[in-house]
Each structure stands twice: as structure tokens, then as C-alpha cells.
XYZ file of C-alpha atoms in Angstrom:
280
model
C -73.778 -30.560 -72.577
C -75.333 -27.794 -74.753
C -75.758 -30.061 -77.577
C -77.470 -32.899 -75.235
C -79.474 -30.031 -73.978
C -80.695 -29.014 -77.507
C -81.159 -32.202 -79.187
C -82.684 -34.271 -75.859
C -84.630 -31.733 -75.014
C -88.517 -32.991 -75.662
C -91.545 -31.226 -77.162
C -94.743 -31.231 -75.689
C -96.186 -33.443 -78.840
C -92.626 -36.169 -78.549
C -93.318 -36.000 -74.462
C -96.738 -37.363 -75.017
C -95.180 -40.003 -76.980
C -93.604 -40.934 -73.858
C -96.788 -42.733 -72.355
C -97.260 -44.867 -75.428
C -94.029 -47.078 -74.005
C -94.102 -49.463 -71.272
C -90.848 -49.156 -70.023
C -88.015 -46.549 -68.673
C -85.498 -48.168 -70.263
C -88.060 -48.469 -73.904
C -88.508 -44.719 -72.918
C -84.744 -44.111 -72.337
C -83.692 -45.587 -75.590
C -86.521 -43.773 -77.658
C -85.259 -39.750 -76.278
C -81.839 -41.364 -77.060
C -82.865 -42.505 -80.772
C -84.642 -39.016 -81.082
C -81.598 -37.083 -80.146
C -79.598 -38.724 -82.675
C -82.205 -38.552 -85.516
C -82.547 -34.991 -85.015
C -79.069 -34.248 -84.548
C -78.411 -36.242 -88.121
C -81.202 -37.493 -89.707
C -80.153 -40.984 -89.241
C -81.039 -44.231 -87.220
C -78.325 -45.629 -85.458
C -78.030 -49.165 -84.124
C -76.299 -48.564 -79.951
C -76.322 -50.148 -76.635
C -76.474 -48.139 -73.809
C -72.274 -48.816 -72.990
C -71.738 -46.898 -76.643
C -73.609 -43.963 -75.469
C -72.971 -44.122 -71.691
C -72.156 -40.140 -71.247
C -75.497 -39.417 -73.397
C -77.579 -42.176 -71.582
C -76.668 -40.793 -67.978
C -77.611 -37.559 -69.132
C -81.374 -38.438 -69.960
C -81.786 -40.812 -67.124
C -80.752 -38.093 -64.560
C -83.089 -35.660 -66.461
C -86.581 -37.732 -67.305
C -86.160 -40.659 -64.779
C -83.576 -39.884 -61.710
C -84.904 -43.072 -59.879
C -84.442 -45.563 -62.899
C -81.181 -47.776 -62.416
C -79.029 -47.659 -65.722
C -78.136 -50.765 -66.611
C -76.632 -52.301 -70.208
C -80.059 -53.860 -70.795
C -80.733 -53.326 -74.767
C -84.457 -53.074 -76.358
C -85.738 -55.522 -78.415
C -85.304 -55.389 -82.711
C -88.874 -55.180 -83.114
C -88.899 -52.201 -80.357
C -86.329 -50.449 -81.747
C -88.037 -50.336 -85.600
C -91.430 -49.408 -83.634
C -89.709 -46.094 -82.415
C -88.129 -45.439 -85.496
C -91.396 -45.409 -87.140
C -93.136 -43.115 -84.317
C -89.786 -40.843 -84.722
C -90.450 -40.532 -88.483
C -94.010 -39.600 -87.576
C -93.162 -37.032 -85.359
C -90.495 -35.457 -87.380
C -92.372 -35.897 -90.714
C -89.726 -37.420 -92.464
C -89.748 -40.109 -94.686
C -87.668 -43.272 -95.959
C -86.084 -42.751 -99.171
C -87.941 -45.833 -101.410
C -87.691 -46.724 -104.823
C -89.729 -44.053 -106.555
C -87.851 -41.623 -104.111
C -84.200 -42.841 -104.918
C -85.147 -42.810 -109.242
C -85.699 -39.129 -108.441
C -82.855 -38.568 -106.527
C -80.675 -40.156 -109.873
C -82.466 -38.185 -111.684
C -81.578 -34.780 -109.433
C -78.006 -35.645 -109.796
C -77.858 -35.903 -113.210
C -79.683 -31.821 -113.441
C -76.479 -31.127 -110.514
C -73.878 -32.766 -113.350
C -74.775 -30.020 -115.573
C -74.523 -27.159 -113.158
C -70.966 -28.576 -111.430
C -69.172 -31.913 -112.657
C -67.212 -31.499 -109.252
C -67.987 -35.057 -107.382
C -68.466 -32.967 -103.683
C -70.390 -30.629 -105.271
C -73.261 -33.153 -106.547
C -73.378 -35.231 -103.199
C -73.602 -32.085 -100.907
C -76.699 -30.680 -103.309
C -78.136 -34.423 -102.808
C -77.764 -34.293 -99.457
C -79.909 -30.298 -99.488
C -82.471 -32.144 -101.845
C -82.857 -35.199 -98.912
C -83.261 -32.900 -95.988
C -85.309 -29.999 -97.858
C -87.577 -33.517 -98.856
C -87.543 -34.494 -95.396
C -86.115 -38.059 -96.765
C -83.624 -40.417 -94.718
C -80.191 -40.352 -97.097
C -80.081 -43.781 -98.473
C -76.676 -45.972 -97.256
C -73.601 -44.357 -98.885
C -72.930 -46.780 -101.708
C -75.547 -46.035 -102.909
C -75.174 -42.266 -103.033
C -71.820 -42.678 -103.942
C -73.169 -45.021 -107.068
C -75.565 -42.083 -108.166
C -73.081 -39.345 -107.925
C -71.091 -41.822 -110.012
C -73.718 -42.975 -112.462
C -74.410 -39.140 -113.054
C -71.326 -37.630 -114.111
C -70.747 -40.771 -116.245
C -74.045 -40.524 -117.928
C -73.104 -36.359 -118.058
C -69.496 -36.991 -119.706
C -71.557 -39.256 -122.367
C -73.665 -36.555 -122.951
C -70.972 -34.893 -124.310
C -68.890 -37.060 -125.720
C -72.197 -37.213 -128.167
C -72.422 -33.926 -128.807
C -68.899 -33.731 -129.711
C -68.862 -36.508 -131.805
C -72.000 -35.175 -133.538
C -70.492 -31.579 -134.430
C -66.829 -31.487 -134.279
C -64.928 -31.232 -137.825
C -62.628 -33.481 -139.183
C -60.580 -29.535 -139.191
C -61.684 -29.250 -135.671
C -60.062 -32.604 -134.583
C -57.231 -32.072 -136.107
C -56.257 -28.953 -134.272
C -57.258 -30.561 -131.272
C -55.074 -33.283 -131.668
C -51.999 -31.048 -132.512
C -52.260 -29.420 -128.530
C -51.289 -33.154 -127.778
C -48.452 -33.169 -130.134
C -44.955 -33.451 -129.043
C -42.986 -31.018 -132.492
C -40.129 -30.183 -130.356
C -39.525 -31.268 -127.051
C -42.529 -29.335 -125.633
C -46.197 -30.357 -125.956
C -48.330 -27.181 -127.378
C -51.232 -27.830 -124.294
C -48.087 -27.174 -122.024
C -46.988 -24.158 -123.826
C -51.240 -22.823 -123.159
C -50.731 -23.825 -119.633
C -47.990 -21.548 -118.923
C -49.170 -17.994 -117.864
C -47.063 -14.641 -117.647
C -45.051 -14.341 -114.814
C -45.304 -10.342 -114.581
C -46.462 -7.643 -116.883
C -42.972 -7.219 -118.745
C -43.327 -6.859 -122.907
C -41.701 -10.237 -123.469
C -44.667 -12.053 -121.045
C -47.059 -9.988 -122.735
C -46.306 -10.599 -126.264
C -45.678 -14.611 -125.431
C -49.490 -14.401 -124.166
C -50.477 -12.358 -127.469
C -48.893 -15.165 -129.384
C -50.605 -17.744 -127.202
C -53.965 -16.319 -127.935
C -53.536 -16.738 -131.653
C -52.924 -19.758 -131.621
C -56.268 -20.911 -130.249
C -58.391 -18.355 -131.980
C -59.776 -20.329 -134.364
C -60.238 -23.435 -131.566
C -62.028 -20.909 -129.218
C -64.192 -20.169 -131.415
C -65.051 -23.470 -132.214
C -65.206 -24.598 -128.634
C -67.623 -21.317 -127.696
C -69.778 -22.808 -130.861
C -69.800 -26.220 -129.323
C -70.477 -25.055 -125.893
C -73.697 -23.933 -126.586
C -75.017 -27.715 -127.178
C -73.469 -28.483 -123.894
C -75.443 -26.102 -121.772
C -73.233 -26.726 -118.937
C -72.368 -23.764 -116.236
C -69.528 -21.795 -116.049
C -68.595 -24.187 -113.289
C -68.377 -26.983 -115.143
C -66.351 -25.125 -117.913
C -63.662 -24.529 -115.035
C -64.161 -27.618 -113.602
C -63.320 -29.254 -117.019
C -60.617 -27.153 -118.016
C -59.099 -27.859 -114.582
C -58.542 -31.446 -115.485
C -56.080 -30.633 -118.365
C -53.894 -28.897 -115.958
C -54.767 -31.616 -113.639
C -53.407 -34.194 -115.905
C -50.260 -35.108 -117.786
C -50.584 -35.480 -121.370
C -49.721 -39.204 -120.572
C -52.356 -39.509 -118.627
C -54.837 -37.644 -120.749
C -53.348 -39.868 -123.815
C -54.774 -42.834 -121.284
C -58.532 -41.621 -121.096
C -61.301 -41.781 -124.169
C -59.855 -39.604 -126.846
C -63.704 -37.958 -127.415
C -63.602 -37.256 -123.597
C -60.389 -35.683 -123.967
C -61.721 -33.424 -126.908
C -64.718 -32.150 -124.124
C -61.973 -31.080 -121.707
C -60.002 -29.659 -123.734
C -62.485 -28.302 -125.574
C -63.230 -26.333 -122.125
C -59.574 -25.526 -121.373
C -59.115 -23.530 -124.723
C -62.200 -21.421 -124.133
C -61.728 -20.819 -120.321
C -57.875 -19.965 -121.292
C -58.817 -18.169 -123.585
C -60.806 -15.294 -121.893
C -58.235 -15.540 -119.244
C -55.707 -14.652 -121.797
C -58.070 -11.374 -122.181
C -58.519 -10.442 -118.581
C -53.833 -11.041 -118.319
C -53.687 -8.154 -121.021
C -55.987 -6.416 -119.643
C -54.643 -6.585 -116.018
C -50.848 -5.408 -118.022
C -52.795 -2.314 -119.549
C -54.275 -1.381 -116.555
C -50.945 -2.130 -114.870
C -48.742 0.228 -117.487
C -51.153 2.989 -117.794
């Protein structure tokens, strides 16, 4: 009831509105279209049995001696109230030069956070800060898509374009298999308390990717990604298997784990630093 209260409750300028329709029931269905709009900043298609609870509650309110009944408005009347809706609200649909900006948007949002939730929730902020009707959600779900695939090609050409024959190498032997244990696995593991044996394992570990974190921080520069996106990244090698990374595009691979040695890297800094502060 609060909600029906806030959302059906009419301005002066939307009440005026009222006298432009012939009809209770064309002015029953427009506070009910409205309501909706302003409550999600869609347009729904409804009869009047989908919405009883809501539709009793504006008849009792704006016309007490109107008779509900399960008649519908016409198409035509429906798209005319839409339109005098948009005008009132000053909000706009999202066309073509309006949707090749909002690709455009999401590719930016790829750079700052590869996360998929993360792009379509900014789109969404961009659509209502716009004051534009979100387009049907294949289509946003296509442009979150399109951008983080035209993102990861970004950088699969950047690594392509600067990585060493030295550099691929040593990227390729964290997917080795020497001994029974793959080398990413051995990164992945972190110390399970402060003890000298943890410690020194995690000195060792660090080592061992020097020379790749520094490459990696080198590289990272051309990707002028966030810190976000460096986690995000990095995430995904302790996301996958090695089988499954072995299944994806080997320069694609390189980017995350590219990302993984430099984010594990400083976190190897900040474990010895938590075991100093811990011993002393």
C-alpha cells in the first residue's frame, strides 16, 4: 500500500493530463502505466485481471463510482500514453545513435572492471542518469558481451606486440607439468600461518616470478586497465584448471596470467609483511 501510495500518487502537471482522455477506464489504465514507469522505467503490456490489487486501488482513489471491469484499451491508446508519459517524465527511447553510445560506454566500463555485473549495472546508471528507456535485454546482454570481447582483444594485441620470445617462455613453464605438480598451482598456494617453513616457501615463491613480475608490471602499463580488472583477471587463473585454461586462446591466457603473477606478487609482499608484523 505504501508503494501504490508513492508511485500512484499524481502531480499537479500528470493530473492535468487526466482531462486530455476520454474515458475512466483510458484514465485508469494511464495512472496504472505511470505507476509502473516510474516505479521501473519500463512500459509494460497488462490487462486489468494482471494488476487487479493495483487497479482497485486507483479506481477507489480517482474514480469511486467507475465499475471495474476487464475491459482493455486499445494498441493505439496504449502507445499514445506512453508517449505523453515520456513527456511528462522527460525520458527518452533509447534509438540508434543512443544505443552506438551506450556500446561505446561499455567498452570505457571494460577497462575499469572486466566483471560482466559490473558493466551492465554501470549501463543501467548511464540509462537512468540519461533519462533513456533500457533497450530489451538481449540486447544489453549483446553489448556487455561485445565489450569485454572487443576489451580481451585489446589485449591480446598488446601482448602479442611486446611480449619476448624469453617472456613466453617463462610463461609457458607456469603451465608445465615437471613433476606431478603444475608451477601456477604451486603460486596459487598461500601460507597457512606465519611459521618459518610457510614463510620461506613464500620467499621461494616470490623468486620465482621476479623476473615475470616485472615483466608483467612493464606490460601493464599498455593495458591501462584498473586495479579491478588486474584482480578480476588474476581471479580467473584460480578460477580455472590448467585444463581448462589449456582450452582457451593461448595469448588470452598470457593476459591473465600475466595479471595473476603481478597481483600475487604484491600479495606475496603484504604475507611477509603481515609474518613480521606478526613475530615482532
Amino acid at each position: 500500500d505504501e508503494e501504490r501510495s508513492r508511485y500512484f500518487t499524481l502531480a499537479p502537471p500528470e493530473r492535468a493530463m487526466l482531462s486530455q482522455l476520454h474515458t475512466n477506464l483510458s484514465r485508469l489504465h494511464f495512472i496504472l502505466q505511470l505507476g509502473y514507469f516510474k516505479a521501473k522505467h519500463q512500459f509494460f503490456i497488462f490487462s486489468i485481471h494482471d494488476v487487479e490489487d493495483d487497479a482497485r486501488y486507483v479506481q477507489k482513489t480517482y474514480f469511486p463510482n467507475f465499475e471495474l471491469t476487464d475491459s482493455e484499451v486499445t494498441k493505439p491508446t496504449r502507445l499514445k500514453q506512453q508517449g505523453i508519459i515520456l513527456d511528462l517524465l522527460e525520458y527518452r527511447y533509447c534509438n540508434y545513435v543512443e544505443r552506438q553510445k551506450l556500446m561505446l560506454k561499455a567498452q570505457q566500463l571494460s577497462q575499469v572492471d572486466s566483471k560482466p555485473i559490473y558493466v551492465f549495472r554501470e549501463l543501467l546508471q548511464y540509462l537512468a542518469s540519461h533519462r533513456l528507456i533500457a533497450p530489451g535485454y538481449s540486447f544489453m546482454q549483446d553489448t556487455v558481451g561485445q565489450a569485454l570481447t572487443y576489451e580481451q582483444n585489446r589485449l591480446v594485441d598488446i601482448t602479442q606486440k611486446h611480449l619476448t620470445t624469453t617472456d613466453v617462455t617463462a610463461l609457458n613453464e607456469l603451465l608445465n607439468n615437471p613433476d606431478g605438480l603444475y608451477e601456477i598451482t604451486r603460486l596459487k598456494r598461500e601460507p597457512k600461518d606465519f611459521g618459518n617453513k610457510e614463510i620461506a616457501h613464500e620467499i621461494v615463491r616470490g623468486q620465482q616470478i621476479q623476473e615475470l613480475y616485472n615483466v608483467s608490471k612493464k606490460l601493464l602499463r599498455f593495458f591501462e586497465v584498473s586495479n579491478e580488472s588486474i584482480k578480476y583477471y588474476a581471479s580467473l587463473v584460480n578460477y580455472y584448471s590448467v585444463y581448462q585454461l589449456s582450452q582457451l586462446d593461448i595469448q588470452l591466457v598470457y593476459v591473465y596470467l600475466l595479471c595473476f603473477v603481478y597481483h600475487r606478487y604484491q600479495k606475496l609482499h603484504d604475507n611477509l609483511i603481515d609474518g613480521l608484523k606478526y613475530h615482532v
